[in-house]
Amino acid sequence: MSNAKKSAVVLMIITFISKITGFLRDIILAQHFGASIVTDAYITALNIPVVLFTGISASLGTTYIPMYFKIKEEQGQEGVNKFTSNVLNIVLILSFIIIVLGTLFTPYIVKVFAMGFKGEELRITTEFSKILMPSIIFIAANGLVSSYLLANGRFYISGIVSIPFNIICILAIIVGSFTNSYTMVWITLFAYMAQLIFQIPFLKKTGYKHNLKVDVKDNNVRNIIYLIIPVFLGSYVDQINNVINRTLASTLDTGSITALNYANKLNVFAIGILVISISTIMYPILSKFASQNNMKAFKGSLIRCINLVIIIMLPIMVGMMVFATPIVSLLFEGGSFSSRDTFLTSTALLFYALGMVSFGIRDMLSRGFYSLQDTKTPVKNAVAAVFVDIVFSIILVKIMGIGGLALSTSISVTFGAILLMVALRKKIGRLGIKSSVITFLKAITASLIMGLTVNKLYKFIITIGDSFIDEKKHLIFLGLTIATTIGALIYLILSVIFNIKEVKDVLKQLKLRILILLKK
């Protein structure tokens, strides 16, 4: 587990850098092209290939890893190479067909994605979309290659691969602003290709050998198709939920949809860096134990992951709730984004944050089911959770406005996590969640004490600093930096006092490393 923890920390750092380069890409696009026909066309054209194939690609990545370990256990590396080559060939043929159809019917597809586009805007978007349509083949290949590398323990590659993509896109935007927008689009297409090229050397090092044989009747291919369908449908259940929430938000004050979107992005940003990094590392490990039918190791690893999610996410959840308003104000307020917009967004963020820990636990439990090659249970769970979300959204939006929509999402995610926990216990027996309950109680106590302390500290810093710092954002940044740093130290000290095992293990490892370095 120590190697897995180390890998998770490194992947978190890589994911953070990736997210930052993604934000820089968006900022540079806004600076060079503003809110114009070109940016609308470019963003829409980028979105079309992603929507057309990413659902399939993501579903394939989820179901491939458990199949990989099952085949490797039974047939060895040769069987894995044969299976991976076959699936990749089929996916490439399918993506090629989608590219041809997408190119032929681009004007109609653009109208579906952007109904309001007319004249010059429609023409440019259609041309951009035709240029970017071949990116589908790279999206398809990237998804499967990344999953193969994950299964082979190359955890960092999946995080790193987005960094060169974002850097090339930034260069594309800068070059495009000095030449023409079409240059930007062509270079962006190359960025997708570069993602695949970047992974090929790592692919070769694993011993992978590709062959061009296509066998759609292969039992393993049939099994993966059987597993993919529920995951694919489940990915669209969440999309339906988002559409319903935005529809209900449209009945509220002007700006509610935008506020909900910004709050959700901030929430997903934190979850994406921390929870997804942990689950990315642990998914191949869980799949390996499942393929070996080693349920003791499987349960132990899953519970340790859940404990890790609890320990990391609880203080962040409390911090996000305490500092919702200053965070939103620091990042967005100014220009057309008013203090009223800050209030709406921070209200939504506060209630979204309540579901952070539940989201992390639900994601880990879903990975547990996928590792066991059970893709139906998480989808049934997702449908039930969406139903709960819709019911609570309709009720709470009338009482709490935008906060009610965010709170309903947190309630539904918590409901889903509990359902999955019960379902997994029925499937594989007692999980040993007593340790997770104890860890939760200790971590929530430490987090609440931390939250109360940093809230008072932040207010004190703002009051004192207001007399000599004129710029509001500088003052907020100073207050948040000092408060969060001290908050992290408080949480760490309390975790040691409360004897939280995972925290003490990490500190013990750090102490050993420091002693080794000092001896050198």
PDB file of N, CA and C in Angstrom, residues 100-194:
ATOM      1  N   VAL A 100     -16.438   9.178 -40.876  1.00  0.00           N
ATOM      2  CA  VAL A 100     -16.998   9.326 -42.230  1.00  0.00           C
ATOM      3  C   VAL A 100     -18.421   9.868 -42.157  1.00  0.00           C
ATOM      4  N   LEU A 101     -19.242   9.255 -41.305  1.00  0.00           N
ATOM      5  CA  LEU A 101     -20.638   9.704 -41.164  1.00  0.00           C
ATOM      6  C   LEU A 101     -20.694  11.115 -40.579  1.00  0.00           C
ATOM      7  N   GLY A 102     -19.827  11.367 -39.588  1.00  0.00           N
ATOM      8  CA  GLY A 102     -19.785  12.693 -38.959  1.00  0.00           C
ATOM      9  C   GLY A 102     -19.388  13.782 -39.931  1.00  0.00           C
ATOM     10  N   THR A 103     -18.439  13.476 -40.823  1.00  0.00           N
ATOM     11  CA  THR A 103     -17.988  14.447 -41.831  1.00  0.00           C
ATOM     12  C   THR A 103     -19.082  14.710 -42.860  1.00  0.00           C
ATOM     13  N   LEU A 104     -19.783  13.653 -43.266  1.00  0.00           N
ATOM     14  CA  LEU A 104     -20.867  13.794 -44.256  1.00  0.00           C
ATOM     15  C   LEU A 104     -22.035  14.609 -43.709  1.00  0.00           C
ATOM     16  N   PHE A 105     -22.326  14.418 -42.431  1.00  0.00           N
ATOM     17  CA  PHE A 105     -23.505  15.063 -41.839  1.00  0.00           C
ATOM     18  C   PHE A 105     -23.138  16.168 -40.844  1.00  0.00           C
ATOM     19  N   THR A 106     -21.945  16.735 -41.008  1.00  0.00           N
ATOM     20  CA  THR A 106     -21.477  17.773 -40.075  1.00  0.00           C
ATOM     21  C   THR A 106     -22.455  18.937 -39.899  1.00  0.00           C
ATOM     22  N   PRO A 107     -23.017  19.519 -40.980  1.00  0.00           N
ATOM     23  CA  PRO A 107     -23.934  20.654 -40.795  1.00  0.00           C
ATOM     24  C   PRO A 107     -25.124  20.319 -39.898  1.00  0.00           C
ATOM     25  N   TYR A 108     -25.640  19.115 -40.032  1.00  0.00           N
ATOM     26  CA  TYR A 108     -26.801  18.702 -39.230  1.00  0.00           C
ATOM     27  C   TYR A 108     -26.400  18.448 -37.774  1.00  0.00           C
ATOM     28  N   ILE A 109     -25.204  17.876 -37.592  1.00  0.00           N
ATOM     29  CA  ILE A 109     -24.706  17.620 -36.233  1.00  0.00           C
ATOM     30  C   ILE A 109     -24.464  18.939 -35.502  1.00  0.00           C
ATOM     31  N   VAL A 110     -23.888  19.913 -36.217  1.00  0.00           N
ATOM     32  CA  VAL A 110     -23.626  21.232 -35.619  1.00  0.00           C
ATOM     33  C   VAL A 110     -24.927  21.887 -35.167  1.00  0.00           C
ATOM     34  N   LYS A 111     -25.976  21.748 -35.964  1.00  0.00           N
ATOM     35  CA  LYS A 111     -27.273  22.342 -35.608  1.00  0.00           C
ATOM     36  C   LYS A 111     -27.858  21.718 -34.342  1.00  0.00           C
ATOM     37  N   VAL A 112     -27.547  20.432 -34.108  1.00  0.00           N
ATOM     38  CA  VAL A 112     -28.001  19.766 -32.881  1.00  0.00           C
ATOM     39  C   VAL A 112     -27.254  20.329 -31.672  1.00  0.00           C
ATOM     40  N   PHE A 113     -25.944  20.550 -31.834  1.00  0.00           N
ATOM     41  CA  PHE A 113     -25.109  21.041 -30.734  1.00  0.00           C
ATOM     42  C   PHE A 113     -25.242  22.549 -30.518  1.00  0.00           C
ATOM     43  N   ALA A 114     -25.605  23.270 -31.565  1.00  0.00           N
ATOM     44  CA  ALA A 114     -25.715  24.736 -31.468  1.00  0.00           C
ATOM     45  C   ALA A 114     -26.882  25.203 -32.341  1.00  0.00           C
ATOM     46  N   MET A 115     -28.077  25.040 -31.819  1.00  0.00           N
ATOM     47  CA  MET A 115     -29.290  25.336 -32.597  1.00  0.00           C
ATOM     48  C   MET A 115     -29.389  26.801 -33.016  1.00  0.00           C
ATOM     49  N   GLY A 116     -28.780  27.673 -32.201  1.00  0.00           N
ATOM     50  CA  GLY A 116     -28.910  29.099 -32.484  1.00  0.00           C
ATOM     51  C   GLY A 116     -27.930  29.638 -33.509  1.00  0.00           C
ATOM     52  N   PHE A 117     -26.970  28.817 -33.954  1.00  0.00           N
ATOM     53  CA  PHE A 117     -25.957  29.280 -34.907  1.00  0.00           C
ATOM     54  C   PHE A 117     -26.559  29.441 -36.305  1.00  0.00           C
ATOM     55  N   LYS A 118     -26.249  30.585 -36.918  1.00  0.00           N
ATOM     56  CA  LYS A 118     -26.733  30.858 -38.280  1.00  0.00           C
ATOM     57  C   LYS A 118     -25.641  31.569 -39.073  1.00  0.00           C
ATOM     58  N   GLY A 119     -25.788  31.575 -40.376  1.00  0.00           N
ATOM     59  CA  GLY A 119     -24.905  32.342 -41.253  1.00  0.00           C
ATOM     60  C   GLY A 119     -23.442  32.023 -41.078  1.00  0.00           C
ATOM     61  N   GLU A 120     -22.637  33.071 -40.870  1.00  0.00           N
ATOM     62  CA  GLU A 120     -21.182  32.947 -40.759  1.00  0.00           C
ATOM     63  C   GLU A 120     -20.767  32.049 -39.592  1.00  0.00           C
ATOM     64  N   GLU A 121     -21.458  32.177 -38.476  1.00  0.00           N
ATOM     65  CA  GLU A 121     -21.140  31.380 -37.284  1.00  0.00           C
ATOM     66  C   GLU A 121     -21.344  29.887 -37.558  1.00  0.00           C
ATOM     67  N   LEU A 122     -22.435  29.554 -38.233  1.00  0.00           N
ATOM     68  CA  LEU A 122     -22.726  28.162 -38.589  1.00  0.00           C
ATOM     69  C   LEU A 122     -21.692  27.626 -39.579  1.00  0.00           C
ATOM     70  N   ARG A 123     -21.312  28.472 -40.549  1.00  0.00           N
ATOM     71  CA  ARG A 123     -20.338  28.060 -41.574  1.00  0.00           C
ATOM     72  C   ARG A 123     -18.977  27.758 -40.949  1.00  0.00           C
ATOM     73  N   ILE A 124     -18.498  28.667 -40.080  1.00  0.00           N
ATOM     74  CA  ILE A 124     -17.183  28.485 -39.447  1.00  0.00           C
ATOM     75  C   ILE A 124     -17.190  27.253 -38.535  1.00  0.00           C
ATOM     76  N   THR A 125     -18.256  27.097 -37.766  1.00  0.00           N
ATOM     77  CA  THR A 125     -18.358  25.943 -36.859  1.00  0.00           C
ATOM     78  C   THR A 125     -18.352  24.632 -37.635  1.00  0.00           C
ATOM     79  N   THR A 126     -19.059  24.608 -38.757  1.00  0.00           N
ATOM     80  CA  THR A 126     -19.109  23.407 -39.606  1.00  0.00           C
ATOM     81  C   THR A 126     -17.725  23.072 -40.152  1.00  0.00           C
ATOM     82  N   GLU A 127     -16.992  24.089 -40.609  1.00  0.00           N
ATOM     83  CA  GLU A 127     -15.643  23.870 -41.152  1.00  0.00           C
ATOM     84  C   GLU A 127     -14.670  23.416 -40.060  1.00  0.00           C
ATOM     85  N   PHE A 128     -14.751  24.057 -38.887  1.00  0.00           N
ATOM     86  CA  PHE A 128     -13.913  23.651 -37.750  1.00  0.00           C
ATOM     87  C   PHE A 128     -14.204  22.198 -37.359  1.00  0.00           C
ATOM     88  N   SER A 129     -15.485  21.856 -37.340  1.00  0.00           N
ATOM     89  CA  SER A 129     -15.907  20.506 -36.931  1.00  0.00           C
ATOM     90  C   SER A 129     -15.404  19.444 -37.897  1.00  0.00           C
ATOM     91  N   LYS A 130     -15.413  19.769 -39.196  1.00  0.00           N
ATOM     92  CA  LYS A 130     -14.899  18.821 -40.197  1.00  0.00           C
ATOM     93  C   LYS A 130     -13.399  18.573 -40.006  1.00  0.00           C
ATOM     94  N   ILE A 131     -12.673  19.642 -39.660  1.00  0.00           N
ATOM     95  CA  ILE A 131     -11.225  19.503 -39.423  1.00  0.00           C
ATOM     96  C   ILE A 131     -10.963  18.624 -38.196  1.00  0.00           C
ATOM     97  N   LEU A 132     -11.766  18.826 -37.137  1.00  0.00           N
ATOM     98  CA  LEU A 132     -11.535  18.117 -35.875  1.00  0.00           C
ATOM     99  C   LEU A 132     -12.193  16.738 -35.805  1.00  0.00           C
ATOM    100  N   MET A 133     -13.031  16.398 -36.774  1.00  0.00           N
ATOM    101  CA  MET A 133     -13.722  15.106 -36.745  1.00  0.00           C
ATOM    102  C   MET A 133     -12.760  13.916 -36.669  1.00  0.00           C
ATOM    103  N   PRO A 134     -11.607  13.932 -37.389  1.00  0.00           N
ATOM    104  CA  PRO A 134     -10.656  12.804 -37.281  1.00  0.00           C
ATOM    105  C   PRO A 134     -10.079  12.598 -35.879  1.00  0.00           C
ATOM    106  N   SER A 135     -10.244  13.598 -34.996  1.00  0.00           N
ATOM    107  CA  SER A 135      -9.732  13.437 -33.626  1.00  0.00           C
ATOM    108  C   SER A 135     -10.407  12.270 -32.910  1.00  0.00           C
ATOM    109  N   ILE A 136     -11.577  11.848 -33.407  1.00  0.00           N
ATOM    110  CA  ILE A 136     -12.298  10.716 -32.811  1.00  0.00           C
ATOM    111  C   ILE A 136     -11.423   9.469 -32.774  1.00  0.00           C
ATOM    112  N   ILE A 137     -10.652   9.248 -33.831  1.00  0.00           N
ATOM    113  CA  ILE A 137      -9.808   8.045 -33.901  1.00  0.00           C
ATOM    114  C   ILE A 137      -8.704   8.087 -32.842  1.00  0.00           C
ATOM    115  N   PHE A 138      -8.207   9.294 -32.534  1.00  0.00           N
ATOM    116  CA  PHE A 138      -7.168   9.438 -31.504  1.00  0.00           C
ATOM    117  C   PHE A 138      -7.770   9.342 -30.100  1.00  0.00           C
ATOM    118  N   ILE A 139      -8.985   9.899 -29.926  1.00  0.00           N
ATOM    119  CA  ILE A 139      -9.695   9.781 -28.647  1.00  0.00           C
ATOM    120  C   ILE A 139      -9.938   8.307 -28.334  1.00  0.00           C
ATOM    121  N   ALA A 140     -10.357   7.553 -29.363  1.00  0.00           N
ATOM    122  CA  ALA A 140     -10.638   6.121 -29.211  1.00  0.00           C
ATOM    123  C   ALA A 140      -9.386   5.346 -28.817  1.00  0.00           C
ATOM    124  N   ALA A 141      -8.303   5.561 -29.563  1.00  0.00           N
ATOM    125  CA  ALA A 141      -7.049   4.840 -29.299  1.00  0.00           C
ATOM    126  C   ALA A 141      -6.457   5.236 -27.947  1.00  0.00           C
ATOM    127  N   ASN A 142      -6.509   6.541 -27.625  1.00  0.00           N
ATOM    128  CA  ASN A 142      -5.971   7.029 -26.350  1.00  0.00           C
ATOM    129  C   ASN A 142      -6.631   6.349 -25.162  1.00  0.00           C
ATOM    130  N   GLY A 143      -7.965   6.207 -25.229  1.00  0.00           N
ATOM    131  CA  GLY A 143      -8.715   5.609 -24.124  1.00  0.00           C
ATOM    132  C   GLY A 143      -8.260   4.199 -23.821  1.00  0.00           C
ATOM    133  N   LEU A 144      -8.111   3.388 -24.862  1.00  0.00           N
ATOM    134  CA  LEU A 144      -7.720   1.987 -24.671  1.00  0.00           C
ATOM    135  C   LEU A 144      -6.249   1.862 -24.277  1.00  0.00           C
ATOM    136  N   VAL A 145      -5.388   2.641 -24.924  1.00  0.00           N
ATOM    137  CA  VAL A 145      -3.952   2.591 -24.609  1.00  0.00           C
ATOM    138  C   VAL A 145      -3.702   3.027 -23.160  1.00  0.00           C
ATOM    139  N   SER A 146      -4.393   4.079 -22.714  1.00  0.00           N
ATOM    140  CA  SER A 146      -4.256   4.553 -21.324  1.00  0.00           C
ATOM    141  C   SER A 146      -4.665   3.468 -20.336  1.00  0.00           C
ATOM    142  N   SER A 147      -5.763   2.763 -20.643  1.00  0.00           N
ATOM    143  CA  SER A 147      -6.238   1.680 -19.771  1.00  0.00           C
ATOM    144  C   SER A 147      -5.231   0.535 -19.723  1.00  0.00           C
ATOM    145  N   TYR A 148      -4.645   0.225 -20.869  1.00  0.00           N
ATOM    146  CA  TYR A 148      -3.625  -0.835 -20.929  1.00  0.00           C
ATOM    147  C   TYR A 148      -2.417  -0.456 -20.066  1.00  0.00           C
ATOM    148  N   LEU A 149      -1.984   0.795 -20.170  1.00  0.00           N
ATOM    149  CA  LEU A 149      -0.831   1.258 -19.388  1.00  0.00           C
ATOM    150  C   LEU A 149      -1.143   1.271 -17.891  1.00  0.00           C
ATOM    151  N   LEU A 150      -2.379   1.643 -17.531  1.00  0.00           N
ATOM    152  CA  LEU A 150      -2.799   1.607 -16.127  1.00  0.00           C
ATOM    153  C   LEU A 150      -2.728   0.184 -15.588  1.00  0.00           C
ATOM    154  N   ALA A 151      -3.238  -0.766 -16.381  1.00  0.00           N
ATOM    155  CA  ALA A 151      -3.222  -2.175 -15.977  1.00  0.00           C
ATOM    156  C   ALA A 151      -1.793  -2.684 -15.789  1.00  0.00           C
ATOM    157  N   ASN A 152      -0.841  -2.064 -16.495  1.00  0.00           N
ATOM    158  CA  ASN A 152       0.571  -2.446 -16.395  1.00  0.00           C
ATOM    159  C   ASN A 152       1.339  -1.610 -15.371  1.00  0.00           C
ATOM    160  N   GLY A 153       0.599  -0.859 -14.559  1.00  0.00           N
ATOM    161  CA  GLY A 153       1.229  -0.094 -13.487  1.00  0.00           C
ATOM    162  C   GLY A 153       1.838   1.225 -13.896  1.00  0.00           C
ATOM    163  N   ARG A 154       1.587   1.665 -15.151  1.00  0.00           N
ATOM    164  CA  ARG A 154       2.098   2.971 -15.612  1.00  0.00           C
ATOM    165  C   ARG A 154       1.062   4.044 -15.256  1.00  0.00           C
ATOM    166  N   PHE A 155       0.921   4.305 -13.937  1.00  0.00           N
ATOM    167  CA  PHE A 155      -0.149   5.169 -13.440  1.00  0.00           C
ATOM    168  C   PHE A 155      -0.009   6.623 -13.881  1.00  0.00           C
ATOM    169  N   TYR A 156       1.223   7.107 -13.967  1.00  0.00           N
ATOM    170  CA  TYR A 156       1.441   8.537 -14.195  1.00  0.00           C
ATOM    171  C   TYR A 156       1.085   8.973 -15.614  1.00  0.00           C
ATOM    172  N   ILE A 157       1.160   8.036 -16.555  1.00  0.00           N
ATOM    173  CA  ILE A 157       0.988   8.399 -17.966  1.00  0.00           C
ATOM    174  C   ILE A 157      -0.399   8.964 -18.236  1.00  0.00           C
ATOM    175  N   SER A 158      -1.430   8.380 -17.602  1.00  0.00           N
ATOM    176  CA  SER A 158      -2.805   8.848 -17.830  1.00  0.00           C
ATOM    177  C   SER A 158      -2.983  10.300 -17.394  1.00  0.00           C
ATOM    178  N   GLY A 159      -2.216  10.715 -16.363  1.00  0.00           N
ATOM    179  CA  GLY A 159      -2.287  12.104 -15.911  1.00  0.00           C
ATOM    180  C   GLY A 159      -1.425  13.033 -16.745  1.00  0.00           C
ATOM    181  N   ILE A 160      -0.232  12.559 -17.094  1.00  0.00           N
ATOM    182  CA  ILE A 160       0.724  13.386 -17.844  1.00  0.00           C
ATOM    183  C   ILE A 160       0.226  13.692 -19.248  1.00  0.00           C
ATOM    184  N   VAL A 161      -0.479  12.728 -19.862  1.00  0.00           N
ATOM    185  CA  VAL A 161      -0.838  12.831 -21.280  1.00  0.00           C
ATOM    186  C   VAL A 161      -1.660  14.084 -21.611  1.00  0.00           C
ATOM    187  N   SER A 162      -2.402  14.607 -20.632  1.00  0.00           N
ATOM    188  CA  SER A 162      -3.197  15.816 -20.872  1.00  0.00           C
ATOM    189  C   SER A 162      -2.349  17.082 -20.893  1.00  0.00           C
ATOM    190  N   ILE A 163      -1.173  17.023 -20.260  1.00  0.00           N
ATOM    191  CA  ILE A 163      -0.320  18.217 -20.174  1.00  0.00           C
ATOM    192  C   ILE A 163       0.226  18.625 -21.544  1.00  0.00           C
ATOM    193  N   PRO A 164       0.864  17.707 -22.320  1.00  0.00           N
ATOM    194  CA  PRO A 164       1.304  18.108 -23.669  1.00  0.00           C
ATOM    195  C   PRO A 164       0.142  18.513 -24.567  1.00  0.00           C
ATOM    196  N   PHE A 165      -1.018  17.875 -24.365  1.00  0.00           N
ATOM    197  CA  PHE A 165      -2.209  18.249 -25.144  1.00  0.00           C
ATOM    198  C   PHE A 165      -2.570  19.710 -24.889  1.00  0.00           C
ATOM    199  N   ASN A 166      -2.641  20.098 -23.616  1.00  0.00           N
ATOM    200  CA  ASN A 166      -2.994  21.477 -23.262  1.00  0.00           C
ATOM    201  C   ASN A 166      -1.935  22.473 -23.729  1.00  0.00           C
ATOM    202  N   ILE A 167      -0.658  22.088 -23.612  1.00  0.00           N
ATOM    203  CA  ILE A 167       0.436  22.980 -24.042  1.00  0.00           C
ATOM    204  C   ILE A 167       0.374  23.224 -25.551  1.00  0.00           C
ATOM    205  N   ILE A 168       0.144  22.145 -26.324  1.00  0.00           N
ATOM    206  CA  ILE A 168       0.035  22.291 -27.788  1.00  0.00           C
ATOM    207  C   ILE A 168      -1.186  23.134 -28.148  1.00  0.00           C
ATOM    208  N   CYS A 169      -2.284  22.951 -27.410  1.00  0.00           N
ATOM    209  CA  CYS A 169      -3.487  23.770 -27.653  1.00  0.00           C
ATOM    210  C   CYS A 169      -3.223  25.247 -27.364  1.00  0.00           C
ATOM    211  N   ILE A 170      -2.450  25.514 -26.304  1.00  0.00           N
ATOM    212  CA  ILE A 170      -2.078  26.901 -25.981  1.00  0.00           C
ATOM    213  C   ILE A 170      -1.260  27.499 -27.124  1.00  0.00           C
ATOM    214  N   LEU A 171      -0.289  26.729 -27.619  1.00  0.00           N
ATOM    215  CA  LEU A 171       0.517  27.177 -28.767  1.00  0.00           C
ATOM    216  C   LEU A 171      -0.367  27.387 -29.994  1.00  0.00           C
ATOM    217  N   ALA A 172      -1.349  26.501 -30.177  1.00  0.00           N
ATOM    218  CA  ALA A 172      -2.279  26.612 -31.308  1.00  0.00           C
ATOM    219  C   ALA A 172      -3.050  27.923 -31.253  1.00  0.00           C
ATOM    220  N   ILE A 173      -3.507  28.284 -30.059  1.00  0.00           N
ATOM    221  CA  ILE A 173      -4.274  29.524 -29.874  1.00  0.00           C
ATOM    222  C   ILE A 173      -3.398  30.745 -30.164  1.00  0.00           C
ATOM    223  N   ILE A 174      -2.168  30.728 -29.631  1.00  0.00           N
ATOM    224  CA  ILE A 174      -1.252  31.865 -29.836  1.00  0.00           C
ATOM    225  C   ILE A 174      -0.893  32.014 -31.312  1.00  0.00           C
ATOM    226  N   VAL A 175      -0.521  30.890 -31.956  1.00  0.00           N
ATOM    227  CA  VAL A 175      -0.178  30.915 -33.391  1.00  0.00           C
ATOM    228  C   VAL A 175      -1.390  31.336 -34.215  1.00  0.00           C
ATOM    229  N   GLY A 176      -2.555  30.798 -33.863  1.00  0.00           N
ATOM    230  CA  GLY A 176      -3.792  31.128 -34.576  1.00  0.00           C
ATOM    231  C   GLY A 176      -4.156  32.594 -34.492  1.00  0.00           C
ATOM    232  N   SER A 177      -3.829  33.226 -33.354  1.00  0.00           N
ATOM    233  CA  SER A 177      -4.148  34.648 -33.191  1.00  0.00           C
ATOM    234  C   SER A 177      -3.273  35.530 -34.083  1.00  0.00           C
ATOM    235  N   PHE A 178      -2.068  35.032 -34.440  1.00  0.00           N
ATOM    236  CA  PHE A 178      -1.165  35.795 -35.309  1.00  0.00           C
ATOM    237  C   PHE A 178      -1.327  35.437 -36.787  1.00  0.00           C
ATOM    238  N   THR A 179      -1.879  34.252 -37.056  1.00  0.00           N
ATOM    239  CA  THR A 179      -2.082  33.831 -38.456  1.00  0.00           C
ATOM    240  C   THR A 179      -3.575  33.864 -38.772  1.00  0.00           C
ATOM    241  N   ASN A 180      -4.245  32.717 -38.624  1.00  0.00           N
ATOM    242  CA  ASN A 180      -5.708  32.688 -38.740  1.00  0.00           C
ATOM    243  C   ASN A 180      -6.257  31.552 -37.889  1.00  0.00           C
ATOM    244  N   SER A 181      -7.544  31.593 -37.631  1.00  0.00           N
ATOM    245  CA  SER A 181      -8.171  30.649 -36.705  1.00  0.00           C
ATOM    246  C   SER A 181      -8.111  29.205 -37.200  1.00  0.00           C
ATOM    247  N   TYR A 182      -8.028  29.019 -38.520  1.00  0.00           N
ATOM    248  CA  TYR A 182      -7.970  27.656 -39.064  1.00  0.00           C
ATOM    249  C   TYR A 182      -6.653  26.968 -38.691  1.00  0.00           C
ATOM    250  N   THR A 183      -5.581  27.745 -38.603  1.00  0.00           N
ATOM    251  CA  THR A 183      -4.288  27.208 -38.154  1.00  0.00           C
ATOM    252  C   THR A 183      -4.425  26.664 -36.734  1.00  0.00           C
ATOM    253  N   MET A 184      -5.129  27.401 -35.900  1.00  0.00           N
ATOM    254  CA  MET A 184      -5.372  26.986 -34.515  1.00  0.00           C
ATOM    255  C   MET A 184      -6.080  25.626 -34.476  1.00  0.00           C
ATOM    256  N   VAL A 185      -7.067  25.439 -35.335  1.00  0.00           N
ATOM    257  CA  VAL A 185      -7.852  24.196 -35.352  1.00  0.00           C
ATOM    258  C   VAL A 185      -6.999  23.020 -35.832  1.00  0.00           C
ATOM    259  N   TRP A 186      -6.189  23.244 -36.879  1.00  0.00           N
ATOM    260  CA  TRP A 186      -5.324  22.177 -37.398  1.00  0.00           C
ATOM    261  C   TRP A 186      -4.286  21.745 -36.359  1.00  0.00           C
ATOM    262  N   ILE A 187      -3.718  22.707 -35.644  1.00  0.00           N
ATOM    263  CA  ILE A 187      -2.728  22.376 -34.603  1.00  0.00           C
ATOM    264  C   ILE A 187      -3.411  21.636 -33.448  1.00  0.00           C
ATOM    265  N   THR A 188      -4.653  21.993 -33.163  1.00  0.00           N
ATOM    266  CA  THR A 188      -5.419  21.290 -32.123  1.00  0.00           C
ATOM    267  C   THR A 188      -5.622  19.824 -32.492  1.00  0.00           C
ATOM    268  N   LEU A 189      -5.880  19.574 -33.770  1.00  0.00           N
ATOM    269  CA  LEU A 189      -6.001  18.188 -34.249  1.00  0.00           C
ATOM    270  C   LEU A 189      -4.688  17.435 -34.003  1.00  0.00           C
ATOM    271  N   PHE A 190      -3.580  18.121 -34.259  1.00  0.00           N
ATOM    272  CA  PHE A 190      -2.264  17.509 -33.999  1.00  0.00           C
ATOM    273  C   PHE A 190      -2.083  17.218 -32.508  1.00  0.00           C
ATOM    274  N   ALA A 191      -2.658  18.068 -31.641  1.00  0.00           N
ATOM    275  CA  ALA A 191      -2.559  17.862 -30.187  1.00  0.00           C
ATOM    276  C   ALA A 191      -3.182  16.527 -29.778  1.00  0.00           C
ATOM    277  N   TYR A 192      -4.311  16.190 -30.406  1.00  0.00           N
ATOM    278  CA  TYR A 192      -4.945  14.888 -30.140  1.00  0.00           C
ATOM    279  C   TYR A 192      -4.029  13.748 -30.583  1.00  0.00           C
ATOM    280  N   MET A 193      -3.411  13.924 -31.751  1.00  0.00           N
ATOM    281  CA  MET A 193      -2.487  12.912 -32.272  1.00  0.00           C
ATOM    282  C   MET A 193      -1.274  12.773 -31.343  1.00  0.00           C
ATOM    283  N   ALA A 194      -0.802  13.910 -30.822  1.00  0.00           N
ATOM    284  CA  ALA A 194       0.375  13.912 -29.946  1.00  0.00           C
ATOM    285  C   ALA A 194       0.133  13.112 -28.670  1.00  0.00           C
TER     286      ALA A 194
END
